[in-house]
mmCIF file of C-alpha atoms in Angstrom:
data_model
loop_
_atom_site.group_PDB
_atom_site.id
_atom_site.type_symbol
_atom_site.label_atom_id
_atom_site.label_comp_id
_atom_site.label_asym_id
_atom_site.label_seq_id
_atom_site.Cartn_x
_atom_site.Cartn_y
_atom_site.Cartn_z
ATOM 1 C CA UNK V 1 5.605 -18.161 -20.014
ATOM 2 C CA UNK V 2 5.596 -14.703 -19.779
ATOM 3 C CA UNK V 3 4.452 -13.452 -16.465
ATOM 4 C CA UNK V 4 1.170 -11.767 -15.202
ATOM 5 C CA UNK V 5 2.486 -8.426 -13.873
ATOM 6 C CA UNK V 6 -0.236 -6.232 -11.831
ATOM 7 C CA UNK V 7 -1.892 -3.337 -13.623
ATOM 8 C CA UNK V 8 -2.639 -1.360 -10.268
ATOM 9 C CA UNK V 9 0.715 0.933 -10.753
ATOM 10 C CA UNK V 10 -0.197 2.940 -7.983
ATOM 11 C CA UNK V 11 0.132 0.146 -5.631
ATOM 12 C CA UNK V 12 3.914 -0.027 -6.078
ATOM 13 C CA UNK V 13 3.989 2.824 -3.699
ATOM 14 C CA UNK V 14 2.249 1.174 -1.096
ATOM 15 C CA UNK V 15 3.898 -2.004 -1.718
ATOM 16 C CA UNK V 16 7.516 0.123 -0.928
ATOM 17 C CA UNK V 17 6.964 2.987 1.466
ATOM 18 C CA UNK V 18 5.798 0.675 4.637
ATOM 19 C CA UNK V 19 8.576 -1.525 3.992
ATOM 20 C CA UNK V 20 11.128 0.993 3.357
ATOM 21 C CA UNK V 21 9.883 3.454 6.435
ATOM 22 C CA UNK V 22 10.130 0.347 8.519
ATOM 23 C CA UNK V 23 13.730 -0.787 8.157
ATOM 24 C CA UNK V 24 15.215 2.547 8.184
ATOM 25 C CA UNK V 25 13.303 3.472 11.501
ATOM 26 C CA UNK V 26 14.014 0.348 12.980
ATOM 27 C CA UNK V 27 16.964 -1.660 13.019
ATOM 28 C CA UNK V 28 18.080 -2.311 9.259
ATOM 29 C CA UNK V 29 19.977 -5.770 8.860
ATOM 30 C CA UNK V 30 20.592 -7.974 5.960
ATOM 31 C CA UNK V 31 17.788 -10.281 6.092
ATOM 32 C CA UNK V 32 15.988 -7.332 4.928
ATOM 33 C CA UNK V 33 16.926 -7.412 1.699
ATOM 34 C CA UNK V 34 15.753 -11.567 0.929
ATOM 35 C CA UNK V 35 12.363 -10.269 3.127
ATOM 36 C CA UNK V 36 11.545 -7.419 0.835
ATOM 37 C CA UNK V 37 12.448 -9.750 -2.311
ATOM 38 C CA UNK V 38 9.868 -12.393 -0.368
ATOM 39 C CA UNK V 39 7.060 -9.049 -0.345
ATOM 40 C CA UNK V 40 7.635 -8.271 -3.847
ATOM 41 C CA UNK V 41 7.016 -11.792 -5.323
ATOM 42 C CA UNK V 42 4.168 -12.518 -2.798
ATOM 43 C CA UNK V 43 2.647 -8.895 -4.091
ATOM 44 C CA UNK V 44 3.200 -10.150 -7.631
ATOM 45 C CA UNK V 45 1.677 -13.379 -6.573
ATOM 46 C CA UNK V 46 -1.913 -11.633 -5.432
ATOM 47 C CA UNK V 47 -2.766 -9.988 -8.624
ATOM 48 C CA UNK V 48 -3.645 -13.286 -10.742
ATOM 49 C CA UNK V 49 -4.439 -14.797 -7.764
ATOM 50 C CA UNK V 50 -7.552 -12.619 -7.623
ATOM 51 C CA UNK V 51 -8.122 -12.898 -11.355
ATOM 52 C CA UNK V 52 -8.032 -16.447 -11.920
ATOM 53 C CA UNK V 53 -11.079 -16.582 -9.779
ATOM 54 C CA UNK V 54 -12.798 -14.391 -12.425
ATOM 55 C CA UNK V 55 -14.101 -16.729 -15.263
ATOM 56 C CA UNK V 56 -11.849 -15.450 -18.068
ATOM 57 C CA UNK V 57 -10.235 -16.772 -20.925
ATOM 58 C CA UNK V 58 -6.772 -16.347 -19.697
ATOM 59 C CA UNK V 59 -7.211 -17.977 -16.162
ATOM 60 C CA UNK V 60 -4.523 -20.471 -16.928
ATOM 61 C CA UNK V 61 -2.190 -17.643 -17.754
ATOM 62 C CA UNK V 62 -3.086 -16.112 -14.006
ATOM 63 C CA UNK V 63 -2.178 -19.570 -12.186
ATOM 64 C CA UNK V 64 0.571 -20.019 -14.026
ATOM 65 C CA UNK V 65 1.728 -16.582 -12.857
ATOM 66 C CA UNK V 66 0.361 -17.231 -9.253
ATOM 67 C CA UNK V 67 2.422 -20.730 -8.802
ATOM 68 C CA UNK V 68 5.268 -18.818 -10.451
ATOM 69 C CA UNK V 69 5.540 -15.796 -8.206
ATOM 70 C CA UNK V 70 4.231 -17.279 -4.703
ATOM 71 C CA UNK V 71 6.751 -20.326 -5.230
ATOM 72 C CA UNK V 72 9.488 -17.452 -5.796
ATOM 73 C CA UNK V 73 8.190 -15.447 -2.524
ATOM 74 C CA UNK V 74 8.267 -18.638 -0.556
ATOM 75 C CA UNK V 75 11.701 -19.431 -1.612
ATOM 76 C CA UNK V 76 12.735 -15.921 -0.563
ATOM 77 C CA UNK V 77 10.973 -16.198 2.991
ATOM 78 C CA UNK V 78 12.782 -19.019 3.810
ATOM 79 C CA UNK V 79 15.869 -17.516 5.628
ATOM 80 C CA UNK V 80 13.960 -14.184 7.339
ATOM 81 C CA UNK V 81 11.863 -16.806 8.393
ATOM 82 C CA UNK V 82 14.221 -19.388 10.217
ATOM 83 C CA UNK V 83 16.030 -16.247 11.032
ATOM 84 C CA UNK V 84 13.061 -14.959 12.978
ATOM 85 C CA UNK V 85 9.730 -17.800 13.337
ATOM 86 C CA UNK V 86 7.757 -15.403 14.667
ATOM 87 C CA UNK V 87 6.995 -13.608 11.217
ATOM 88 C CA UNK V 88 4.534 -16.067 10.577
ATOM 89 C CA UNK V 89 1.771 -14.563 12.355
ATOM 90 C CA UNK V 90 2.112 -11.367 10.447
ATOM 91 C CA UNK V 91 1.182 -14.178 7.233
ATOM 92 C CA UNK V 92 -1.756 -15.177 9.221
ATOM 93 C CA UNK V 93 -2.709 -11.755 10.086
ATOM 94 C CA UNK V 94 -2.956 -10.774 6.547
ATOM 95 C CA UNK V 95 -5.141 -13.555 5.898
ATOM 96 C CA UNK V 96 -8.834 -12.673 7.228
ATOM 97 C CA UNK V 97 -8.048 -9.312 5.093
ATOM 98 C CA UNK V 98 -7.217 -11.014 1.815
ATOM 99 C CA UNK V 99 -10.391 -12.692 2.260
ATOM 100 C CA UNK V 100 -12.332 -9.661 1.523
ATOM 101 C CA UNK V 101 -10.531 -8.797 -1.269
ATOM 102 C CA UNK V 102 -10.978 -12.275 -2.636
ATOM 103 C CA UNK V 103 -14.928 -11.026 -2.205
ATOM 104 C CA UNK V 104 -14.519 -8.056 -4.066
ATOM 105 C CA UNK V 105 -12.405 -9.766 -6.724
ATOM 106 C CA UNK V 106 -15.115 -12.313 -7.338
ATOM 107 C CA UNK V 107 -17.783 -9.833 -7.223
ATOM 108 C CA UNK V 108 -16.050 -7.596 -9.694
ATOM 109 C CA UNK V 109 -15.609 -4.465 -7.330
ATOM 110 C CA UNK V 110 -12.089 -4.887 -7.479
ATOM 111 C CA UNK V 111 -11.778 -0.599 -7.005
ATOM 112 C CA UNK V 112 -14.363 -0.660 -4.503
ATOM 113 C CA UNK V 113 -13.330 1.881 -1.826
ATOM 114 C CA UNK V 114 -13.730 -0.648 0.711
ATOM 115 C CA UNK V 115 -11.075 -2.868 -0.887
ATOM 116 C CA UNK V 116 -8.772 -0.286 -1.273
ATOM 117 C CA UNK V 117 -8.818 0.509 1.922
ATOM 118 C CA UNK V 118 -8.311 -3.137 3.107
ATOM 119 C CA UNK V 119 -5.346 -3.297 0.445
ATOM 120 C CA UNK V 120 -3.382 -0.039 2.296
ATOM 121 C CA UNK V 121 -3.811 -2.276 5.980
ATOM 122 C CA UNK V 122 -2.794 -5.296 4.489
ATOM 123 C CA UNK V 123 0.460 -2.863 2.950
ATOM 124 C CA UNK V 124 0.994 -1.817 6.723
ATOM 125 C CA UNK V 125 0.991 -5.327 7.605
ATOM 126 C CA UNK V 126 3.709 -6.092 5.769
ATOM 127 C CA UNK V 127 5.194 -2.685 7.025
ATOM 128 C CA UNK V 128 5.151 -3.898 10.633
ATOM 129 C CA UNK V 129 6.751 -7.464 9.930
ATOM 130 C CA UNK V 130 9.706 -5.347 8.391
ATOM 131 C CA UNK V 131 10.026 -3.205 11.478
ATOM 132 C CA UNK V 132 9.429 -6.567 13.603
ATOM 133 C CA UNK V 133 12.194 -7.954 11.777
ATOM 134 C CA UNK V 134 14.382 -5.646 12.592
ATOM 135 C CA UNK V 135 13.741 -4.921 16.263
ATOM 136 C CA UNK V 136 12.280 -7.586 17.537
ATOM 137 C CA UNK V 137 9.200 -5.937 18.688
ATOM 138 C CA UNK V 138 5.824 -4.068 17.878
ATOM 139 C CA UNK V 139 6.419 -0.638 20.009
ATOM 140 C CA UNK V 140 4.691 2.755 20.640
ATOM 141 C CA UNK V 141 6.618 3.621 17.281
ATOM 142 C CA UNK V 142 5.912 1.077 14.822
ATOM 143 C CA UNK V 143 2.603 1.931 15.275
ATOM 144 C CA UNK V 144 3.309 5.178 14.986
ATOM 145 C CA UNK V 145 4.389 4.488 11.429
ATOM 146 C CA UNK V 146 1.904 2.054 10.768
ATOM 147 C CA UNK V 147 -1.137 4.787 11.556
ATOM 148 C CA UNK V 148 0.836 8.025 9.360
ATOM 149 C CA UNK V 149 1.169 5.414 6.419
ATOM 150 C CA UNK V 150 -2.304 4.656 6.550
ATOM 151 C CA UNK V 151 -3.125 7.976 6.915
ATOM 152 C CA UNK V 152 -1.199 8.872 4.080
ATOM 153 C CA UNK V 153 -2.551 6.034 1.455
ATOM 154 C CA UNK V 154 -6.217 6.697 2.716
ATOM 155 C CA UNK V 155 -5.582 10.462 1.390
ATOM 156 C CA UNK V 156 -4.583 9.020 -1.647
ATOM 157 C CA UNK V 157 -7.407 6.819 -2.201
ATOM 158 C CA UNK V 158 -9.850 9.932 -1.956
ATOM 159 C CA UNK V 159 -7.527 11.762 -4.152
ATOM 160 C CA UNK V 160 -6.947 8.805 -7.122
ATOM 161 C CA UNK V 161 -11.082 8.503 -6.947
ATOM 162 C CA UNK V 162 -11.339 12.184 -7.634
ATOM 163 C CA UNK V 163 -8.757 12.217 -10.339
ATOM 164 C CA UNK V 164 -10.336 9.435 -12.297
ATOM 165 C CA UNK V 165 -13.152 6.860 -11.304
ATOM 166 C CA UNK V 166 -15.211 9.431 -9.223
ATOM 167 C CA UNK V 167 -14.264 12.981 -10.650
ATOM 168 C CA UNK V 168 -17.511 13.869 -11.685
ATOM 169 C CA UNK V 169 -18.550 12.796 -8.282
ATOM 170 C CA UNK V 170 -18.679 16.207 -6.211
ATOM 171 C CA UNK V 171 -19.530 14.276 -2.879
ATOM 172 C CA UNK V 172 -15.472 12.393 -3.490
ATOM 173 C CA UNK V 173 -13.943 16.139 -4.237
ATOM 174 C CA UNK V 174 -15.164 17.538 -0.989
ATOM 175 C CA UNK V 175 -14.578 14.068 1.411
ATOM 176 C CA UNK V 176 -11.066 14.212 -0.725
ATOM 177 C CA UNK V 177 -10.783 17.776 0.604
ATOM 178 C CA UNK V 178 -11.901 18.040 4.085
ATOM 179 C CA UNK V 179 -9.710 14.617 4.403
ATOM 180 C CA UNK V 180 -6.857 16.443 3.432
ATOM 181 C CA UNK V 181 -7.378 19.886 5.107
ATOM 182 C CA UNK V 182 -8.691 18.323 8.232
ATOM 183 C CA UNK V 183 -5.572 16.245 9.104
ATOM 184 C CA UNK V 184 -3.446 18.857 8.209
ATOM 185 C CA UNK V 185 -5.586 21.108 10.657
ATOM 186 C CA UNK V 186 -5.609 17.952 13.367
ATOM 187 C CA UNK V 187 -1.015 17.243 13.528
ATOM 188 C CA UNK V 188 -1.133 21.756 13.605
ATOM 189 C CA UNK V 189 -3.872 21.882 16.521
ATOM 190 C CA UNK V 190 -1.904 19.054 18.582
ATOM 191 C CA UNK V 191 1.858 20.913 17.833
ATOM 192 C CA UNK V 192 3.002 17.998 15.400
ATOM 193 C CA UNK V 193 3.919 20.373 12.520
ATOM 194 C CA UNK V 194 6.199 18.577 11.158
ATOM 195 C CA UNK V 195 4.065 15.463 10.445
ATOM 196 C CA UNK V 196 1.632 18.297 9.464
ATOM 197 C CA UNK V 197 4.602 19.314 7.062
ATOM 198 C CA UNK V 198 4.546 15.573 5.685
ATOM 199 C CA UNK V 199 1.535 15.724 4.634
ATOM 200 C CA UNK V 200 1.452 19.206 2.837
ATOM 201 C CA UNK V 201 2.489 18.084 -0.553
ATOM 202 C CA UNK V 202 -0.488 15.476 -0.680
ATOM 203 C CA UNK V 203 -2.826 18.425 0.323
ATOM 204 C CA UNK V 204 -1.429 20.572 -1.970
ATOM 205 C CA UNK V 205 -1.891 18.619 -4.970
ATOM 206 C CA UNK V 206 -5.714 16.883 -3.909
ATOM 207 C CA UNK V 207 -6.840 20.641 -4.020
ATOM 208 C CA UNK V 208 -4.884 22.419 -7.243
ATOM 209 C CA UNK V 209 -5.362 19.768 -9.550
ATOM 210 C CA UNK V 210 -9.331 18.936 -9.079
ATOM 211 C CA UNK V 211 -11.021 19.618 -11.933
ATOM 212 C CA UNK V 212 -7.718 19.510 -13.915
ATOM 213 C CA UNK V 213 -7.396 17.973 -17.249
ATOM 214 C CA UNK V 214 -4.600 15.652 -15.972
ATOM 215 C CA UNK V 215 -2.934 12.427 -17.504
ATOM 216 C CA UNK V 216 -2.633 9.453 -15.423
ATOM 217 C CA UNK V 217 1.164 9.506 -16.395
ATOM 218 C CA UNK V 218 0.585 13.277 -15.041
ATOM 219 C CA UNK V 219 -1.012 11.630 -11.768
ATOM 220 C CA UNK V 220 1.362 8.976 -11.529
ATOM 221 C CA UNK V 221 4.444 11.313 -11.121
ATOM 222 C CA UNK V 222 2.885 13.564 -9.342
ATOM 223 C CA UNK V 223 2.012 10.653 -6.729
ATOM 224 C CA UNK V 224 5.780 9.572 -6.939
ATOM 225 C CA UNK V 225 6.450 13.123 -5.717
ATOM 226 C CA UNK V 226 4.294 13.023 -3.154
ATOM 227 C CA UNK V 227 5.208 10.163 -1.623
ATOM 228 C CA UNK V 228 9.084 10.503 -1.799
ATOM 229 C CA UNK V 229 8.168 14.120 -0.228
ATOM 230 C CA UNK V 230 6.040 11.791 2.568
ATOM 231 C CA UNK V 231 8.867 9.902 3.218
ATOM 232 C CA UNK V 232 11.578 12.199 3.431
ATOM 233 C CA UNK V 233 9.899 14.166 5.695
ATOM 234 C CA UNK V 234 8.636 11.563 7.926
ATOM 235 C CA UNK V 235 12.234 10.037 7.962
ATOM 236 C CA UNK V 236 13.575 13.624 9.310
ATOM 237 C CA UNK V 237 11.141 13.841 12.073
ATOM 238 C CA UNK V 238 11.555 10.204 13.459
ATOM 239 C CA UNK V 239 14.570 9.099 12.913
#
């Protein structure tokens, strides 16, 4: 059987970053590594989960896939989980959240902007249980990190839309831009330049590259950028 592997590529990011930002600002241990693994295939697991209740020809193929990659996350849970019980209820909080995009998968609106949305607070979800993990609690700082990643991927959202789906939308270019521009404006006014600073790459390239003939490999990298840049900078100033 060869696997169903998701086509949303720019979701790897946001599958990563949270996680990542997590353990390093909290307290990295080596349960972290079977917890991530436990992400990953539960990530992998969602994709044709959410196509299988499409009627298509291949929806065998998806469960298939699904039994494959959630039985492989559960496997992987199994020692951050006796390890620390209490990461259940980061599972369950995901859940009324997955429902929705279970609505937008069946109504065929999978790149609704609602859904994405839903899909970067589910992301932070799993970005808390890794700080959680770690520490042992949900502090002024975890959600800290949980708000400047959401931040972050909601800028991204407007930015994707204008890029491809909505770029000959004008209303998306000019949300996408006063998004970008106001934040930026909102860490400077407060004196937090150097989340400001964290943020300036992402601003940088919503703006210059509007309008651009760009490639999606083109976007893709420069998204990779941006969000290594994020992270760097974010690691600097909290750490």
């Amino acid at each position: 059987m060869k696997p169903v592997i998701p086509k949303q590529h720019g979701a790897w990011a946001m599958l990563i970053i949270p996680f990542l930002l997590n353990v390093l600002l909290g307290n990295p241990k080596i349960g972290h590594i079977p917890l991530f693994l436990a992400w990953l295939f539960l990530y992998l697991s969602t994709y044709p989960f959410l196509m299988s209740l499409k009627k298509t020809k291949k929806q065998k193929e998806f469960i298939k896939s699904f039994v494959f990659f959630f039985l492989s996350a559960l496997l992987f849970l199994l020692y951050p989980l006796l390890d620390e019980p209490r990461l259940i209820y980061f599972g369950l909080a995901m859940i009324p959240f997955f429902y929705i995009n279970m609505y937008f998968s069946k109504q065929k609106q999978d790149r609704a902007l609602l859904n994405d949305i839903i899909a970067v607070f589910i992301f932070g979800i799993g970005g808390l249980a890794s700080y959680f993990y770690g520490t042992g609690i949900i502090d002024e700082k975890a959600v800290l990190i949980f708000l400047l990643i959401f931040l972050y991927f909601l800028g991204t959202i407007f930015y994707v839309k204008t890029m491809i789906r909505e770029k000959k939308n004008v209303k998306y270019k000019y949300v996408s831009w006063a998004y970008h521009i106001g934040l930026q404006a909102v860490f400077i006014i407060i004196g937090q330049f150097g989340f400001a600073l964290s943020y300036l790459f992402s601003t940088i390239r919503a703006i210059i590259l509007y309008g651009k003939k760009v490639s999606i490999k083109t976007i893709g990298i420069t998204e990779i950028l941006s969000s290594v840049f994020f992270t760097i900078i974010i690691i600097l100033v909290l750490i």
